[in-house]
């Protein structure tokens, strides 16, 4: 009871008060109706008694009370008795099996079994002396049955109302319980509006439609919070990545402007500025690509090309540039694979993978690129025996701006593999990686050839 809300207490109190009021008023009503019916019947009986006396007087013959019989209503019986209580005339109903001892005091109500009667006995006086008596009997069965009906009705009304109140309370409670997620959802939404994106409904009630809605909203909030945090991290990562080359450019420019320099020293500063400018340019083009990948609406400009020839050309070009990484590149490329791809994106995908395999390699290491077609699936794999990736970092490498080595030696922004994944998925493909620290890595991209 203590845990009931005020509105429920009021509702409960109201229902109990109404039931009590009914339990008091309906029996009083029963008593009043019953009195009214009995009094009416009694008045009628007394009137009929008077009429009988009149009739018998005018006829002056107690043996012939027929005119009196005509005056009375159906359901009323009259009999005339002699002074020694022998019935002279008239008749009594069969079920009225009482002895004929009269009682002249007042109307009385004998009962036998299921019948109840109203009886009036009157003395007959003829020529100044008692000349017997008569009895008027009225059956009360119709009143009793009407009152019984009324009693049943009253009990049924009280029961039905009590039941109805109980059901209203129960269904109100159930409704309140069923709608509790709505309240929780509203409260959570209000907290989120105030800027707290970590809030969840955490509904632990029944898993009905509303319970499932609450669960779905929690999942949606998880995604929203994740995306929101990712965006926040993205902005700070971009600023961070841009700050490094800009600082280098400013420092080099200041250095060049600081006092007289030789041509070689100016050239050195300009080289730094050029390099950092190129890095920024590459970062910005990768960021543009990321932005395209991010809105999810980019439609690749597909063209059917010989990706065997294209892959071979890219590998050859990268092999030439790989000289300074001290790792060698070999390839196993199946001839004549024609596939529908966006050429620039496909090239970006291979370059990023081979670039990484060279970058994260060790002196004297190797890189193997292979391209195979198996039924309708084209598999491009890039394998190396470089530094490998730890189990802990493996699931994170596809994230934007993730770098296992955060030191300034790794100057790349950490966008390469997220672009690889986006390009593969844009072409309906999947990405897989196997790697072991200090042993090497195998990246495999599978794209349906249709
Ligand atoms: P980055 O610009 O740093 O190369 P990527 O998205 O291409 O960014 O790669 C993310 C991280 O995954 C890298 O910083 C590196 O730690 C790891 N990684 C990627 N490729 C390899 C590889 N072939 N061998 C070892 N580590 C790799």
Tab-separated table of C-alpha atoms and ligand atoms in Angstrom:
chain	number	residue	atom	x	y	z
A	1	UNK	CA	0.000	0.000	0.000
A	2	UNK	CA	2.875	2.327	0.881
A	3	UNK	CA	4.304	1.876	-2.602
A	4	UNK	CA	1.028	2.832	-4.309
A	5	UNK	CA	1.044	6.165	-6.070
A	6	UNK	CA	-1.315	8.886	-4.796
A	7	UNK	CA	-3.616	8.563	-7.810
A	8	UNK	CA	-4.017	4.848	-7.129
A	9	UNK	CA	-4.730	5.498	-3.448
A	10	UNK	CA	-7.428	7.999	-4.428
A	11	UNK	CA	-8.919	5.581	-6.961
A	12	UNK	CA	-8.846	2.716	-4.451
A	13	UNK	CA	-10.414	4.885	-1.700
A	14	UNK	CA	-13.067	6.088	-4.121
A	15	UNK	CA	-13.960	2.540	-5.185
A	16	UNK	CA	-14.118	1.250	-1.585
A	17	UNK	CA	-16.298	4.228	-0.550
A	18	UNK	CA	-18.696	3.584	-3.428
A	19	UNK	CA	-18.947	-0.143	-2.610
A	20	UNK	CA	-19.639	0.696	1.078
A	21	UNK	CA	-22.225	3.289	0.081
A	22	UNK	CA	-23.971	0.720	-2.095
A	23	UNK	CA	-23.841	-1.866	0.686
A	24	UNK	CA	-25.629	0.617	2.956
A	25	UNK	CA	-28.111	2.274	0.610
A	26	UNK	CA	-29.298	-0.742	-1.368
A	27	UNK	CA	-30.400	-2.768	1.756
A	28	UNK	CA	-32.180	0.368	3.090
A	29	UNK	CA	-33.893	0.655	-0.267
A	30	UNK	CA	-34.870	-3.024	0.043
A	31	UNK	CA	-36.389	-2.443	3.493
A	32	UNK	CA	-38.334	0.600	2.273
A	33	UNK	CA	-39.702	-1.221	-0.781
A	34	UNK	CA	-40.607	-4.239	1.337
A	35	UNK	CA	-42.424	-2.026	3.914
A	36	UNK	CA	-44.230	-0.250	1.134
A	37	UNK	CA	-45.441	-3.485	-0.442
A	38	UNK	CA	-46.497	-5.089	2.850
A	39	UNK	CA	-48.251	-1.937	4.050
A	40	UNK	CA	-50.070	-1.629	0.718
A	41	UNK	CA	-51.177	-5.254	0.928
A	42	UNK	CA	-52.239	-4.805	4.538
A	43	UNK	CA	-54.319	-1.699	3.732
A	44	UNK	CA	-55.952	-3.600	0.902
A	45	UNK	CA	-56.666	-6.566	3.198
A	46	UNK	CA	-58.224	-4.312	5.831
A	47	UNK	CA	-60.380	-2.641	3.173
A	48	UNK	CA	-61.446	-5.991	1.896
A	49	UNK	CA	-62.290	-7.047	5.482
A	50	UNK	CA	-64.492	-3.938	5.822
A	51	UNK	CA	-66.194	-4.716	2.532
A	52	UNK	CA	-66.895	-8.264	3.645
A	53	UNK	CA	-68.417	-6.978	6.904
A	54	UNK	CA	-70.638	-4.587	4.884
A	55	UNK	CA	-71.709	-7.279	2.483
A	56	UNK	CA	-72.516	-9.776	5.189
A	57	UNK	CA	-74.437	-7.125	7.119
A	58	UNK	CA	-76.536	-6.058	4.181
A	59	UNK	CA	-77.233	-9.663	3.187
A	60	UNK	CA	-77.627	-10.419	6.864
A	61	UNK	CA	-76.880	-13.937	5.993
A	62	UNK	CA	-73.525	-15.367	6.962
A	63	UNK	CA	-74.229	-18.424	4.853
A	64	UNK	CA	-74.321	-16.410	1.623
A	65	UNK	CA	-71.233	-14.180	1.410
A	66	UNK	CA	-71.242	-14.306	-2.423
A	67	UNK	CA	-71.683	-10.592	-2.913
A	68	UNK	CA	-68.670	-10.116	-0.649
A	69	UNK	CA	-66.674	-12.509	-2.822
A	70	UNK	CA	-67.470	-10.374	-5.837
A	71	UNK	CA	-65.945	-7.347	-4.160
A	72	UNK	CA	-62.611	-8.771	-3.381
A	73	UNK	CA	-59.583	-9.114	-5.591
A	74	UNK	CA	-58.243	-12.305	-6.993
A	75	UNK	CA	-55.629	-13.807	-4.663
A	76	UNK	CA	-57.803	-13.066	-1.616
A	77	UNK	CA	-59.773	-15.857	0.066
A	78	UNK	CA	-62.732	-15.545	2.435
A	79	UNK	CA	-64.350	-18.105	4.684
A	80	UNK	CA	-67.118	-17.708	7.276
A	81	UNK	CA	-66.954	-19.748	10.469
A	82	UNK	CA	-69.494	-20.465	13.182
A	83	UNK	CA	-68.759	-19.701	16.807
A	84	UNK	CA	-67.454	-23.236	17.247
A	85	UNK	CA	-64.952	-22.578	14.436
A	86	UNK	CA	-66.664	-24.764	11.851
A	87	UNK	CA	-66.395	-23.402	8.331
A	88	UNK	CA	-69.854	-22.465	7.145
A	89	UNK	CA	-69.114	-21.047	3.750
A	90	UNK	CA	-66.349	-19.650	1.505
A	91	UNK	CA	-63.058	-21.338	0.984
A	92	UNK	CA	-59.433	-21.242	1.892
A	93	UNK	CA	-56.540	-22.037	-0.405
A	94	UNK	CA	-55.417	-25.653	-0.295
A	95	UNK	CA	-51.935	-24.840	0.943
A	96	UNK	CA	-53.331	-22.752	3.801
A	97	UNK	CA	-53.374	-25.659	6.262
A	98	UNK	CA	-53.643	-23.857	9.624
A	99	UNK	CA	-56.191	-24.670	12.267
A	100	UNK	CA	-59.190	-22.402	12.336
A	101	UNK	CA	-58.493	-20.740	15.704
A	102	UNK	CA	-59.130	-17.028	15.005
A	103	UNK	CA	-56.981	-14.142	16.246
A	104	UNK	CA	-58.893	-10.880	16.316
A	105	UNK	CA	-56.014	-8.626	17.479
A	106	UNK	CA	-54.406	-7.562	14.225
A	107	UNK	CA	-53.410	-8.783	10.814
A	108	UNK	CA	-50.958	-11.683	11.174
A	109	UNK	CA	-48.552	-13.453	8.859
A	110	UNK	CA	-48.437	-17.241	9.146
A	111	UNK	CA	-45.936	-19.180	7.005
A	112	UNK	CA	-45.769	-22.759	5.868
A	113	UNK	CA	-42.917	-23.979	3.773
A	114	UNK	CA	-42.490	-21.710	0.833
A	115	UNK	CA	-45.853	-19.899	1.275
A	116	UNK	CA	-46.512	-16.829	3.326
A	117	UNK	CA	-49.911	-15.406	4.073
A	118	UNK	CA	-51.507	-12.259	5.421
A	119	UNK	CA	-54.573	-13.092	7.552
A	120	UNK	CA	-57.363	-10.963	8.993
A	121	UNK	CA	-59.923	-12.540	11.340
A	122	UNK	CA	-63.066	-10.528	12.233
A	123	UNK	CA	-65.918	-11.259	14.624
A	124	UNK	CA	-69.439	-11.200	13.106
A	125	UNK	CA	-72.108	-9.561	15.201
A	126	UNK	CA	-75.764	-10.151	14.235
A	127	UNK	CA	-78.638	-8.786	16.276
A	128	UNK	CA	-76.223	-7.686	19.027
A	129	UNK	CA	-74.705	-11.105	19.591
A	130	UNK	CA	-71.656	-12.920	18.195
A	131	UNK	CA	-72.800	-14.928	15.221
A	132	UNK	CA	-69.469	-16.445	14.234
A	133	UNK	CA	-66.475	-14.910	12.484
A	134	UNK	CA	-64.896	-14.676	9.091
A	135	UNK	CA	-61.346	-14.894	7.819
A	136	UNK	CA	-59.760	-13.034	4.904
A	137	UNK	CA	-56.487	-14.532	3.662
A	138	UNK	CA	-54.140	-13.021	1.114
A	139	UNK	CA	-51.235	-14.874	-0.363
A	140	UNK	CA	-47.968	-12.916	-0.045
A	141	UNK	CA	-46.143	-15.169	-2.532
A	142	UNK	CA	-45.998	-12.528	-5.289
A	143	UNK	CA	-44.588	-9.908	-2.865
A	144	UNK	CA	-42.098	-12.425	-1.437
A	145	UNK	CA	-40.979	-13.396	-4.915
A	146	UNK	CA	-40.668	-9.731	-5.972
A	147	UNK	CA	-38.642	-8.979	-2.835
A	148	UNK	CA	-36.450	-12.046	-3.382
A	149	UNK	CA	-35.854	-10.848	-6.913
A	150	UNK	CA	-34.967	-7.381	-5.597
A	151	UNK	CA	-32.619	-8.925	-2.997
A	152	UNK	CA	-30.838	-10.971	-5.684
A	153	UNK	CA	-30.624	-7.871	-7.864
A	154	UNK	CA	-29.062	-5.850	-5.026
A	155	UNK	CA	-26.507	-8.591	-4.275
A	156	UNK	CA	-25.660	-8.896	-7.980
A	157	UNK	CA	-25.290	-5.095	-8.320
A	158	UNK	CA	-22.930	-4.932	-5.309
A	159	UNK	CA	-20.925	-7.935	-6.537
A	160	UNK	CA	-20.725	-6.644	-10.105
A	161	UNK	CA	-19.665	-3.192	-8.964
A	162	UNK	CA	-17.044	-4.631	-6.555
A	163	UNK	CA	-15.753	-6.867	-9.327
A	164	UNK	CA	-15.763	-3.999	-11.784
A	165	UNK	CA	-13.829	-1.782	-9.336
A	166	UNK	CA	-11.311	-4.558	-8.696
A	167	UNK	CA	-10.927	-5.128	-12.448
A	168	UNK	CA	-10.573	-1.391	-13.054
A	169	UNK	CA	-7.831	-1.273	-10.410
A	170	UNK	CA	-6.072	-4.330	-11.836
A	171	UNK	CA	-6.328	-3.173	-15.456
A	172	UNK	CA	-5.294	0.341	-14.407
A	173	UNK	CA	-2.274	-1.182	-12.647
A	174	UNK	CA	-1.487	-3.350	-15.676
A	175	UNK	CA	-1.890	-0.389	-18.025
A	176	UNK	CA	0.354	1.694	-15.819
A	177	UNK	CA	2.913	-1.110	-15.803
A	178	UNK	CA	2.597	-1.653	-19.553
A	179	UNK	CA	3.116	2.047	-20.211
A	180	UNK	CA	6.046	2.411	-17.815
A	181	UNK	CA	8.621	2.173	-20.674
A	182	UNK	CA	6.970	5.223	-22.266
A	183	UNK	CA	7.648	7.162	-19.067
A	184	UNK	CA	11.213	5.861	-18.933
A	185	UNK	CA	11.725	6.694	-22.627
A	186	UNK	CA	10.452	10.234	-22.073
A	187	UNK	CA	12.712	10.744	-19.046
A	188	UNK	CA	15.740	9.398	-20.909
A	189	UNK	CA	14.958	11.573	-23.936
A	190	UNK	CA	14.759	14.613	-21.642
A	191	UNK	CA	18.175	13.800	-20.151
A	192	UNK	CA	19.631	13.350	-23.643
A	193	UNK	CA	18.141	16.673	-24.748
A	194	UNK	CA	20.101	18.222	-21.889
A	195	UNK	CA	23.279	16.883	-23.504
A	196	UNK	CA	23.915	13.554	-21.762
A	197	UNK	CA	24.293	11.055	-24.619
A	198	UNK	CA	25.427	8.302	-22.241
A	199	UNK	CA	21.911	7.877	-20.775
A	200	UNK	CA	20.007	4.666	-21.587
A	201	UNK	CA	16.472	3.518	-20.850
A	202	UNK	CA	17.745	0.171	-19.443
A	203	UNK	CA	14.203	-1.154	-19.227
A	204	UNK	CA	14.036	-4.394	-17.243
A	205	UNK	CA	10.291	-5.083	-17.565
A	206	UNK	CA	8.371	-7.413	-19.864
A	207	UNK	CA	9.708	-7.898	-23.409
A	208	UNK	CA	6.437	-6.831	-25.015
A	209	UNK	CA	6.114	-4.315	-27.877
A	210	UNK	CA	7.018	-1.366	-25.666
A	211	UNK	CA	9.810	-3.303	-23.951
A	212	UNK	CA	11.271	-4.091	-27.369
A	213	UNK	CA	10.884	-0.469	-28.431
A	214	UNK	CA	12.846	0.589	-25.339
A	215	UNK	CA	15.534	-2.001	-26.184
A	216	UNK	CA	15.713	-0.818	-29.811
A	217	UNK	CA	15.977	2.797	-28.717
A	218	UNK	CA	18.868	1.841	-26.411
A	219	UNK	CA	20.614	0.178	-29.359
A	220	UNK	CA	19.958	3.254	-31.484
A	221	UNK	CA	21.425	5.441	-28.737
A	222	UNK	CA	24.498	3.173	-28.610
A	223	UNK	CA	24.993	3.735	-32.342
A	224	UNK	CA	24.376	7.448	-32.043
A	225	UNK	CA	26.808	7.804	-29.166
A	226	UNK	CA	29.384	5.752	-31.050
A	227	UNK	CA	28.961	7.861	-34.214
A	228	UNK	CA	29.005	11.073	-32.231
A	229	UNK	CA	32.221	10.093	-30.426
A	230	UNK	CA	33.733	8.943	-33.715
A	231	UNK	CA	32.985	12.310	-35.279
A	232	UNK	CA	34.492	14.064	-32.276
A	233	UNK	CA	37.599	11.888	-32.471
A	234	UNK	CA	37.731	12.364	-36.252
A	235	UNK	CA	37.782	16.166	-35.923
A	236	UNK	CA	40.485	16.079	-33.264
A	237	UNK	CA	42.516	13.515	-35.288
A	238	UNK	CA	42.274	15.667	-38.429
A	239	UNK	CA	43.395	18.764	-36.513
A	240	UNK	CA	46.221	16.782	-35.006
A	241	UNK	CA	47.347	15.371	-38.361
A	242	UNK	CA	47.236	18.784	-40.013
A	243	UNK	CA	49.001	20.526	-37.174
A	244	UNK	CA	52.236	18.506	-37.596
A	245	UNK	CA	52.975	19.471	-41.262
A	246	UNK	CA	51.771	23.042	-40.708
A	247	UNK	CA	54.111	23.429	-37.720
A	248	UNK	CA	56.962	22.029	-39.840
A	249	UNK	CA	56.125	24.472	-42.676
A	250	UNK	CA	55.994	27.458	-40.296
A	251	UNK	CA	59.251	26.435	-38.597
A	252	UNK	CA	61.039	25.995	-41.939
A	253	UNK	CA	59.703	29.320	-43.250
A	254	UNK	CA	60.819	31.103	-40.051
A	255	UNK	CA	64.179	29.387	-40.286
A	256	UNK	CA	64.573	30.569	-43.930
A	257	UNK	CA	63.655	34.123	-43.015
A	258	UNK	CA	65.937	34.191	-39.992
A	259	UNK	CA	69.128	35.954	-41.142
A	260	UNK	CA	71.213	35.454	-44.283
A	261	UNK	CA	71.269	31.892	-45.631
A	262	UNK	CA	73.141	30.141	-48.356
A	263	UNK	CA	71.218	28.959	-51.421
A	264	UNK	CA	71.584	25.368	-50.202
A	265	UNK	CA	70.141	26.252	-46.812
A	266	UNK	CA	67.157	28.002	-48.502
A	267	UNK	CA	66.734	24.928	-50.724
A	268	UNK	CA	66.744	22.665	-47.664
A	269	UNK	CA	64.024	24.744	-45.980
A	270	UNK	CA	61.999	24.819	-49.204
A	271	UNK	CA	62.348	21.020	-49.504
A	272	UNK	CA	60.886	20.589	-46.026
A	273	UNK	CA	58.035	22.965	-46.915
A	274	UNK	CA	57.411	21.066	-50.177
A	275	UNK	CA	57.426	17.674	-48.457
A	276	UNK	CA	55.082	18.776	-45.710
A	277	UNK	CA	52.862	20.449	-48.316
A	278	UNK	CA	52.709	17.158	-50.261
A	279	UNK	CA	51.820	15.278	-47.080
A	280	UNK	CA	49.039	17.756	-46.400
A	281	UNK	CA	47.841	17.410	-49.969
A	282	UNK	CA	47.775	13.617	-49.664
A	283	UNK	CA	46.042	13.833	-46.298
A	284	UNK	CA	43.410	16.198	-47.676
A	285	UNK	CA	42.699	13.959	-50.681
A	286	UNK	CA	42.385	10.958	-48.324
A	287	UNK	CA	40.089	12.981	-46.105
A	288	UNK	CA	37.956	13.876	-49.114
A	289	UNK	CA	37.741	10.188	-49.945
A	290	UNK	CA	36.787	9.450	-46.333
A	291	UNK	CA	34.094	12.124	-46.501
A	292	UNK	CA	32.667	10.461	-49.610
A	293	UNK	CA	32.783	7.078	-47.897
A	294	UNK	CA	31.221	8.530	-44.812
A	295	UNK	CA	27.947	9.850	-46.219
A	296	UNK	CA	27.213	6.344	-47.564
A	297	UNK	CA	25.686	7.717	-50.771
A	298	UNK	CA	28.712	7.481	-53.050
A	299	UNK	CA	28.029	5.592	-56.275
A	300	UNK	CA	31.208	4.232	-57.856
A	301	UNK	CA	31.789	5.017	-61.521
A	302	UNK	CA	32.163	1.418	-62.610
A	303	UNK	CA	33.940	0.407	-65.789
A	304	UNK	CA	34.867	-3.018	-67.023
A	305	UNK	CA	38.652	-3.278	-66.941
A	306	UNK	CA	41.377	-5.879	-67.118
A	307	UNK	CA	42.362	-5.804	-63.467
A	308	UNK	CA	45.108	-8.407	-64.081
A	309	UNK	CA	46.967	-5.908	-66.300
A	310	UNK	CA	46.203	-2.989	-63.983
A	311	UNK	CA	47.418	-4.871	-60.859
A	312	UNK	CA	50.577	-5.932	-62.688
A	313	UNK	CA	51.357	-2.313	-63.688
A	314	UNK	CA	50.802	-0.982	-60.155
A	315	UNK	CA	52.977	-3.720	-58.615
A	316	UNK	CA	55.762	-2.971	-61.109
A	317	UNK	CA	55.645	0.749	-60.320
A	318	UNK	CA	55.630	0.113	-56.579
A	319	UNK	CA	58.530	-2.353	-56.986
A	320	UNK	CA	60.583	0.409	-58.535
A	321	UNK	CA	59.844	2.724	-55.608
A	322	UNK	CA	60.428	-0.055	-53.079
A	323	UNK	CA	64.168	0.093	-53.533
A	324	UNK	CA	64.739	2.319	-50.533
A	325	UNK	CA	62.616	0.106	-48.207
A	326	UNK	CA	64.998	-2.858	-48.598
A	327	UNK	CA	62.058	-5.215	-49.181
A	328	UNK	CA	61.401	-7.005	-52.430
A	329	UNK	CA	58.053	-7.452	-54.197
A	330	UNK	CA	56.956	-10.535	-56.105
A	331	UNK	CA	53.605	-11.255	-57.704
A	332	UNK	CA	51.387	-14.112	-58.845
A	333	UNK	CA	48.706	-12.594	-61.053
A	334	UNK	CA	46.207	-14.663	-63.033
A	335	UNK	CA	45.923	-13.353	-66.585
A	336	UNK	CA	42.840	-11.790	-68.139
A	337	UNK	CA	40.600	-11.131	-65.153
A	338	UNK	CA	38.032	-8.608	-66.312
A	339	UNK	CA	36.019	-6.943	-63.630
A	340	UNK	CA	33.729	-3.982	-63.162
A	341	UNK	CA	35.405	-1.526	-60.768
A	342	UNK	CA	36.031	2.181	-60.319
A	343	UNK	CA	39.607	2.270	-61.570
A	344	UNK	CA	40.997	5.036	-59.308
A	345	UNK	CA	39.486	3.443	-56.196
A	346	UNK	CA	40.794	-0.024	-57.097
A	347	UNK	CA	44.255	1.463	-57.645
A	348	UNK	CA	44.066	3.238	-54.263
A	349	UNK	CA	43.162	-0.087	-52.615
A	350	UNK	CA	46.214	-1.944	-54.009
A	351	UNK	CA	48.577	0.972	-53.403
A	352	UNK	CA	47.504	1.284	-49.763
A	353	UNK	CA	47.938	-2.451	-49.118
A	354	UNK	CA	51.314	-2.774	-50.856
A	355	UNK	CA	52.488	0.513	-49.323
A	356	UNK	CA	51.736	-0.838	-45.843
A	357	UNK	CA	53.394	-4.176	-46.608
A	358	UNK	CA	56.566	-2.289	-47.581
A	359	UNK	CA	56.294	0.298	-44.814
A	360	UNK	CA	55.817	-2.190	-41.997
A	361	UNK	CA	58.535	-4.523	-43.192
A	362	UNK	CA	62.052	-5.283	-42.077
A	363	UNK	CA	65.304	-4.994	-44.060
A	364	UNK	CA	65.535	-7.891	-46.531
A	365	UNK	CA	61.849	-8.654	-46.153
A	366	UNK	CA	59.495	-9.646	-48.953
A	367	UNK	CA	56.037	-8.745	-50.184
A	368	UNK	CA	53.875	-11.076	-52.315
A	369	UNK	CA	50.919	-9.817	-54.314
A	370	UNK	CA	48.551	-12.353	-55.840
A	371	UNK	CA	45.375	-12.045	-57.858
A	372	UNK	CA	43.207	-15.096	-58.514
A	373	UNK	CA	39.741	-15.771	-59.766
A	374	UNK	CA	37.773	-18.592	-58.226
A	375	UNK	CA	34.340	-19.123	-59.864
A	376	UNK	CA	32.705	-15.702	-59.360
A	377	UNK	CA	35.055	-14.429	-56.683
A	378	UNK	CA	38.213	-12.429	-57.323
A	379	UNK	CA	40.787	-12.648	-54.526
A	380	UNK	CA	43.515	-10.074	-54.145
A	381	UNK	CA	46.023	-10.844	-51.419
A	382	UNK	CA	49.043	-8.920	-50.175
A	383	UNK	CA	51.350	-10.832	-47.885
A	384	UNK	CA	54.520	-9.750	-46.122
A	385	UNK	CA	56.990	-11.067	-43.578
A	386	UNK	CA	57.243	-7.726	-41.797
A	387	UNK	CA	56.639	-6.590	-38.230
A	388	UNK	CA	53.116	-8.063	-38.013
A	389	UNK	CA	50.226	-6.829	-35.897
A	390	UNK	CA	49.452	-7.746	-32.285
A	391	UNK	CA	46.199	-9.566	-31.482
A	392	UNK	CA	45.172	-6.557	-29.455
A	393	UNK	CA	45.535	-4.145	-32.388
A	394	UNK	CA	44.228	-6.443	-35.100
A	395	UNK	CA	40.524	-5.506	-34.707
A	396	UNK	CA	41.372	-1.786	-34.654
A	397	UNK	CA	43.442	-1.487	-37.815
A	398	UNK	CA	40.357	-0.750	-40.000
A	399	UNK	CA	39.427	2.275	-37.856
A	400	UNK	CA	40.115	5.742	-39.200
A	401	UNK	CA	43.302	7.310	-37.803
A	402	UNK	CA	44.361	4.123	-36.045
A	403	UNK	CA	48.138	3.650	-35.901
A	404	UNK	CA	49.709	0.850	-33.894
A	405	UNK	CA	52.820	2.979	-33.601
A	406	UNK	CA	51.776	6.423	-32.425
A	407	UNK	CA	55.331	7.770	-32.463
A	408	UNK	CA	56.273	10.635	-34.754
A	409	UNK	CA	58.350	8.182	-36.845
A	410	UNK	CA	55.096	6.908	-38.340
A	411	UNK	CA	54.069	10.061	-40.142
A	412	UNK	CA	51.174	8.476	-42.065
A	413	UNK	CA	47.742	9.500	-40.825
A	414	UNK	CA	46.252	6.022	-40.279
A	415	UNK	CA	43.587	6.275	-42.997
A	416	UNK	CA	44.925	3.707	-45.508
A	417	UNK	CA	43.160	0.567	-44.310
A	418	UNK	CA	39.836	2.289	-43.605
A	419	UNK	CA	39.913	3.421	-47.267
A	420	UNK	CA	40.768	-0.161	-48.350
A	421	UNK	CA	37.787	-1.494	-46.415
A	422	UNK	CA	35.442	1.160	-47.801
A	423	UNK	CA	36.542	0.507	-51.428
A	424	UNK	CA	36.195	-3.279	-51.013
A	425	UNK	CA	32.710	-2.968	-49.511
A	426	UNK	CA	31.684	-0.384	-52.124
A	427	UNK	CA	32.394	-3.084	-54.730
A	428	UNK	CA	30.421	-5.675	-52.749
A	429	UNK	CA	33.574	-7.287	-51.353
A	430	UNK	CA	34.972	-8.243	-47.963
A	431	UNK	CA	38.320	-7.747	-46.203
A	432	UNK	CA	40.207	-10.309	-44.103
A	433	UNK	CA	43.508	-10.139	-42.280
A	434	UNK	CA	45.782	-12.678	-40.628
A	435	UNK	CA	48.812	-11.431	-38.799
A	436	UNK	CA	51.355	-12.434	-36.211
A	437	UNK	CA	53.665	-10.082	-34.428
A	438	UNK	CA	57.234	-10.183	-35.840
A	439	UNK	CA	56.248	-12.769	-38.440
A	440	UNK	CA	54.183	-10.882	-41.011
A	441	UNK	CA	50.674	-10.213	-42.264
A	442	UNK	CA	48.310	-11.447	-44.949
A	443	UNK	CA	45.603	-9.108	-46.217
A	444	UNK	CA	42.968	-10.671	-48.462
A	445	UNK	CA	40.272	-8.804	-50.367
A	446	UNK	CA	37.474	-10.795	-51.998
A	447	UNK	CA	35.232	-9.088	-54.537
A	448	UNK	CA	32.467	-10.738	-56.579
A	449	UNK	CA	33.478	-10.538	-60.234
A	450	UNK	CA	29.946	-9.749	-61.527
B	1	LIG	P1	48.841	4.029	-41.761
B	1	LIG	O1	48.654	5.307	-42.460
B	1	LIG	O2	49.300	4.193	-40.352
B	1	LIG	O3	49.589	3.013	-42.538
B	1	LIG	P2	46.666	2.239	-42.140
B	1	LIG	O4	45.219	2.451	-41.933
B	1	LIG	O5	47.124	1.874	-43.499
B	1	LIG	O6	47.351	3.513	-41.578
B	1	LIG	O7	47.150	1.128	-41.138
B	1	LIG	C1	46.773	1.210	-39.800
B	1	LIG	C2	47.777	0.526	-38.917
B	1	LIG	O8	47.767	-0.885	-39.188
B	1	LIG	C3	49.180	0.937	-39.210
B	1	LIG	O9	49.529	2.077	-38.452
B	1	LIG	C4	49.981	-0.269	-38.780
B	1	LIG	O10	50.208	-0.228	-37.392
B	1	LIG	C5	49.059	-1.435	-39.083
B	1	LIG	N1	49.377	-2.107	-40.340
B	1	LIG	C6	48.795	-1.948	-41.532
B	1	LIG	N2	49.323	-2.755	-42.454
B	1	LIG	C7	50.298	-3.469	-41.839
B	1	LIG	C8	51.223	-4.459	-42.252
B	1	LIG	N3	51.269	-4.933	-43.504
B	1	LIG	N4	52.075	-4.964	-41.317
B	1	LIG	C9	52.052	-4.516	-40.045
B	1	LIG	N5	51.205	-3.558	-39.606
B	1	LIG	C10	50.332	-3.034	-40.479
